[in-house]
Short mmCIF file of C-alpha atoms in Angstrom, two decimals:
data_model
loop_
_atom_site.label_atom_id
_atom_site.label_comp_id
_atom_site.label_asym_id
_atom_site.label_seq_id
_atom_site.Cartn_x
_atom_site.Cartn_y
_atom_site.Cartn_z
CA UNK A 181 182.18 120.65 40.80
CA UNK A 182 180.34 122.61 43.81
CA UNK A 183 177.17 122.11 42.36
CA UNK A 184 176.86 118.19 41.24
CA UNK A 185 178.47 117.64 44.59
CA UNK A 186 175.45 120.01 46.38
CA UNK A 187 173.04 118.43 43.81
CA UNK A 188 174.20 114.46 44.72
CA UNK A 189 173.64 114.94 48.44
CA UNK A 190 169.83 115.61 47.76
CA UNK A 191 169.99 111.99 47.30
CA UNK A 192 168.68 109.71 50.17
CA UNK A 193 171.72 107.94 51.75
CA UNK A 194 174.79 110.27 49.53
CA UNK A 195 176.56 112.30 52.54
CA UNK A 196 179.15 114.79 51.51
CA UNK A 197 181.88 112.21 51.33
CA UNK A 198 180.26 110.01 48.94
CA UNK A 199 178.84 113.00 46.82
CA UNK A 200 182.34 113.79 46.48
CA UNK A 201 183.36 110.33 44.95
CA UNK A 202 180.68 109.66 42.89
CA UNK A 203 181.11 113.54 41.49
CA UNK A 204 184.79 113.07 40.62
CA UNK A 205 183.27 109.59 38.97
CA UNK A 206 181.14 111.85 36.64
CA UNK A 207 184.17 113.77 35.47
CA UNK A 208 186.15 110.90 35.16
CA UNK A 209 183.38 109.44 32.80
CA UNK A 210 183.06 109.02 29.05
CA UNK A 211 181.71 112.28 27.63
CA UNK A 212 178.94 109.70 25.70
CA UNK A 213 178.29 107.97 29.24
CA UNK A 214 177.74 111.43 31.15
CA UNK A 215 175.49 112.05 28.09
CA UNK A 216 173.89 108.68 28.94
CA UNK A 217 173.19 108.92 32.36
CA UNK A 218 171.72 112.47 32.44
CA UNK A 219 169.45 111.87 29.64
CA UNK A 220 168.56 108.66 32.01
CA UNK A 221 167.68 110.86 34.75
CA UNK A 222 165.90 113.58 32.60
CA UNK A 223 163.95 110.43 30.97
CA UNK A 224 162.69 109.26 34.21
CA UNK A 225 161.77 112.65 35.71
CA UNK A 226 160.27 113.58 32.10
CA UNK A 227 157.98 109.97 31.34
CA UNK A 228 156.74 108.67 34.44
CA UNK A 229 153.80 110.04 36.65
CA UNK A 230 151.53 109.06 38.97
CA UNK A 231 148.89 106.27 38.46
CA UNK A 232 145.30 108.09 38.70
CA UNK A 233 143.89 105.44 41.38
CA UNK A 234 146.45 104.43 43.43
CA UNK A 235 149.39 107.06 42.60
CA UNK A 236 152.16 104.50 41.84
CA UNK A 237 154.69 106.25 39.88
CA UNK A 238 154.05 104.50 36.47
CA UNK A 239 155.23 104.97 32.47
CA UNK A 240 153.20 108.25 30.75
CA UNK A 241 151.79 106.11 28.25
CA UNK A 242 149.48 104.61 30.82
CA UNK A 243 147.22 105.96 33.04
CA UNK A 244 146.36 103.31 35.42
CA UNK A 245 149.03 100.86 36.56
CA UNK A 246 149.14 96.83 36.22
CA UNK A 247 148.29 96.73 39.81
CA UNK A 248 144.86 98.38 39.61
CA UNK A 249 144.49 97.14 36.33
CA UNK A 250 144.69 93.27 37.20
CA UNK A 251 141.25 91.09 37.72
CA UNK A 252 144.09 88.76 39.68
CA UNK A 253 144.85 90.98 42.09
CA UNK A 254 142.28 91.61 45.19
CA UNK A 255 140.55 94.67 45.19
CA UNK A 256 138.76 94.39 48.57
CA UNK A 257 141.94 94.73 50.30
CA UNK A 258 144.42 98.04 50.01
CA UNK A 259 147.88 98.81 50.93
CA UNK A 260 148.58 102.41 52.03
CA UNK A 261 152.50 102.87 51.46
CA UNK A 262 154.03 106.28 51.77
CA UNK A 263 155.48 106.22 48.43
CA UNK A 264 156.36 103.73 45.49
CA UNK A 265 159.99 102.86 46.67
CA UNK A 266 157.70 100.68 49.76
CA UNK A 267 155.00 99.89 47.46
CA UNK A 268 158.06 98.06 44.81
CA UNK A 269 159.77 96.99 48.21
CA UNK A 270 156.25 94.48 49.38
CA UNK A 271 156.20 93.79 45.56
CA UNK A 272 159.42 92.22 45.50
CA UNK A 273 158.32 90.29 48.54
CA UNK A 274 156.19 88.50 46.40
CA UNK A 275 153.39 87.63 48.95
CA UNK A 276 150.80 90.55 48.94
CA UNK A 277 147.91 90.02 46.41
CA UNK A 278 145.59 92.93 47.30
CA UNK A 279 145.93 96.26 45.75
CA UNK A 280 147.63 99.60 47.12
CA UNK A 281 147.06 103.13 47.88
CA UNK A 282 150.34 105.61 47.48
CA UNK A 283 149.87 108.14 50.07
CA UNK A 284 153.11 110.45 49.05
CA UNK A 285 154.30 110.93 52.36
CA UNK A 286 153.31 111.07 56.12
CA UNK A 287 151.89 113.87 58.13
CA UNK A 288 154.28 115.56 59.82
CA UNK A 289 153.49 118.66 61.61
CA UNK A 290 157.18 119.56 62.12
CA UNK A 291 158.31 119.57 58.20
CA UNK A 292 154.20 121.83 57.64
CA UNK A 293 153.39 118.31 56.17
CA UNK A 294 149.30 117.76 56.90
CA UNK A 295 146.59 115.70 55.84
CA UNK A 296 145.91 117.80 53.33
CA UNK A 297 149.22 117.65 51.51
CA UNK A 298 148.95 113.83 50.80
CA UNK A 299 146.33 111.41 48.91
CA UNK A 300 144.39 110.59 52.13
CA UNK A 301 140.88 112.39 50.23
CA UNK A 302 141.63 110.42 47.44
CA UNK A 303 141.93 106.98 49.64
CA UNK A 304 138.91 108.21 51.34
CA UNK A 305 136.57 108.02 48.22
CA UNK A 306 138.27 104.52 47.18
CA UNK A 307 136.88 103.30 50.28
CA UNK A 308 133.63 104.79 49.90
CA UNK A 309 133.22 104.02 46.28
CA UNK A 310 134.20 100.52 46.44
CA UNK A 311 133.67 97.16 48.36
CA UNK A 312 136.73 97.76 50.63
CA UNK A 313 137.33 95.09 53.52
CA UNK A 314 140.17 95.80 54.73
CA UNK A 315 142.94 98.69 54.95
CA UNK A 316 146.71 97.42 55.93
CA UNK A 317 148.88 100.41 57.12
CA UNK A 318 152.34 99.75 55.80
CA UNK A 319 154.18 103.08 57.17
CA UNK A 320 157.93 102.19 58.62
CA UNK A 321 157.65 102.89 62.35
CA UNK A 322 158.24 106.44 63.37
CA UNK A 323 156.17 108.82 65.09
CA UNK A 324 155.38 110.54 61.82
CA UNK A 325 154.45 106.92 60.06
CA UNK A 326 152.60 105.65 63.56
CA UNK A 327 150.34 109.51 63.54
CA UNK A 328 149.66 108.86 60.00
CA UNK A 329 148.28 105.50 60.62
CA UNK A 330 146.16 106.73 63.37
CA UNK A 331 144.89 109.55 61.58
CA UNK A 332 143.78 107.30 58.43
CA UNK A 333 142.31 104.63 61.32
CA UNK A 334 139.83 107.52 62.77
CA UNK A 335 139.22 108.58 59.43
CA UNK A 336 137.87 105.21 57.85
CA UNK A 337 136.34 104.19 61.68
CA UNK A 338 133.15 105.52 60.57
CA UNK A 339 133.10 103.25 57.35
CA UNK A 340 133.85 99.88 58.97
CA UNK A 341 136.40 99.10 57.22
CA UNK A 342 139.09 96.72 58.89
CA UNK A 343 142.26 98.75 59.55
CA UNK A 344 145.04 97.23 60.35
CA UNK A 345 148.91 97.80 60.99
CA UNK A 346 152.32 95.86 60.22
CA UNK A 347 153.52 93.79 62.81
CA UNK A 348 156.58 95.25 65.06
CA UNK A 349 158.97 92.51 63.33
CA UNK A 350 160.61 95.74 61.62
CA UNK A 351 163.28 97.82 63.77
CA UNK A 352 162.07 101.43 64.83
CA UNK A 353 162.97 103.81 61.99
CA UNK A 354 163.19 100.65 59.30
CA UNK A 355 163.53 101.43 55.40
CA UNK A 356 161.45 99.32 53.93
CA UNK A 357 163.88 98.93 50.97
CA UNK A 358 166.52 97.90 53.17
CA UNK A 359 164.27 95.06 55.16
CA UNK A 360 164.30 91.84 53.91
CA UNK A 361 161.36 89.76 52.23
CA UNK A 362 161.04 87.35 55.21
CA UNK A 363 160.64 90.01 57.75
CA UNK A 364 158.07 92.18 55.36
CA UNK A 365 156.02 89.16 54.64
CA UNK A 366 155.77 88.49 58.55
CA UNK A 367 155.36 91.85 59.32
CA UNK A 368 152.13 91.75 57.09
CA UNK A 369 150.90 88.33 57.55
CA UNK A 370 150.76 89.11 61.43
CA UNK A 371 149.33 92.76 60.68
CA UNK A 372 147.17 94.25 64.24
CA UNK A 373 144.40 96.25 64.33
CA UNK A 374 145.04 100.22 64.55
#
């Protein structure tokens, strides 16, 4: 019971207390539905990887997801997101058309986190290969998220490509799976220069 209980609060958001409930939950469980639900989780972990342009976690059997596959969508403009929960967050929004860019986290000197441990190389060449106008920075705002977005800004500076920010409409240390649609859409529509 030590272990699922050590092993649930690894999950964002699951304290101790709540690692505790949902692990006397398991044992509680259906032997079939325990069965169920960790072949669910070995399922995900096992078929889904990351989406060779962009790095949206996507289904094995593809290797390029709808987003950069779609002639609807616009390529000229890219989303950098730290990770697929916030690109599926502005997706649900249902306002941005562009495409986006999946940077797998945020420098952070602290946590030995650098450029060189996310996809900013890969973004770079994106830029450089394609007809880029503009680059929206859609990190939540922290110090590590605000860094990031400065770093990418002095990278692409030399490429003159428009680089541009979220509004402040989101609190200080927002999850942008907990912020409403509304307040993402704003925060993008009224996006500032970096």
């Amino acid at each position: 019971m030590t272990t699922l209980v050590e092993s649930l609060t690894k999950l964002p958001g699951v304290g101790a207390k709540t690692a505790a409930r949902l692990a006397y939950h398991i044992v509680e469980m259906k032997s079939d539905d325990v069965e169920k639900l960790a072949a669910a989780i070995r399922n995900v972990k096992n078929e889904t990887h990351a989406c060779k342009i962009c790095f949206n976690t996507i289904d094995k059997s593809r290797e390029v997801c709808e987003i950069c596959e779609s002639k609807k969508r616009n390529g000229k403009i890219i989303c950098v997101v730290k990770d697929a929960k916030d690109l599926d967050a502005i997706e649900r929004a249902g306002f941005f058309e562009g495409k986006y860019h999946v940077t797998g986290g945020l420098i952070s000197p602290l946590a030995g986190i650098t450029q060189e441990d996310i996809h900013l190389r890969e973004l770079i060449n994106r830029v450089g290969e394609n007809e880029i106008e503009e680059i929206i920075i859609a990190f939540e705002p922290t110090v590590e998220g605000d860094a990031t977005a400065l770093f990418i800004a002095r990278l692409l500076n030399p490429a003159g490509v428009k680089v541009t920010k979220l509004a402040r409409g989101l609190a200080v240390g927002a999850d942008f799976a907990g912020t409403d649609s509304v307040t993402l859409a704003k925060a993008i529509e009224n996006r500032i220069p970096v």
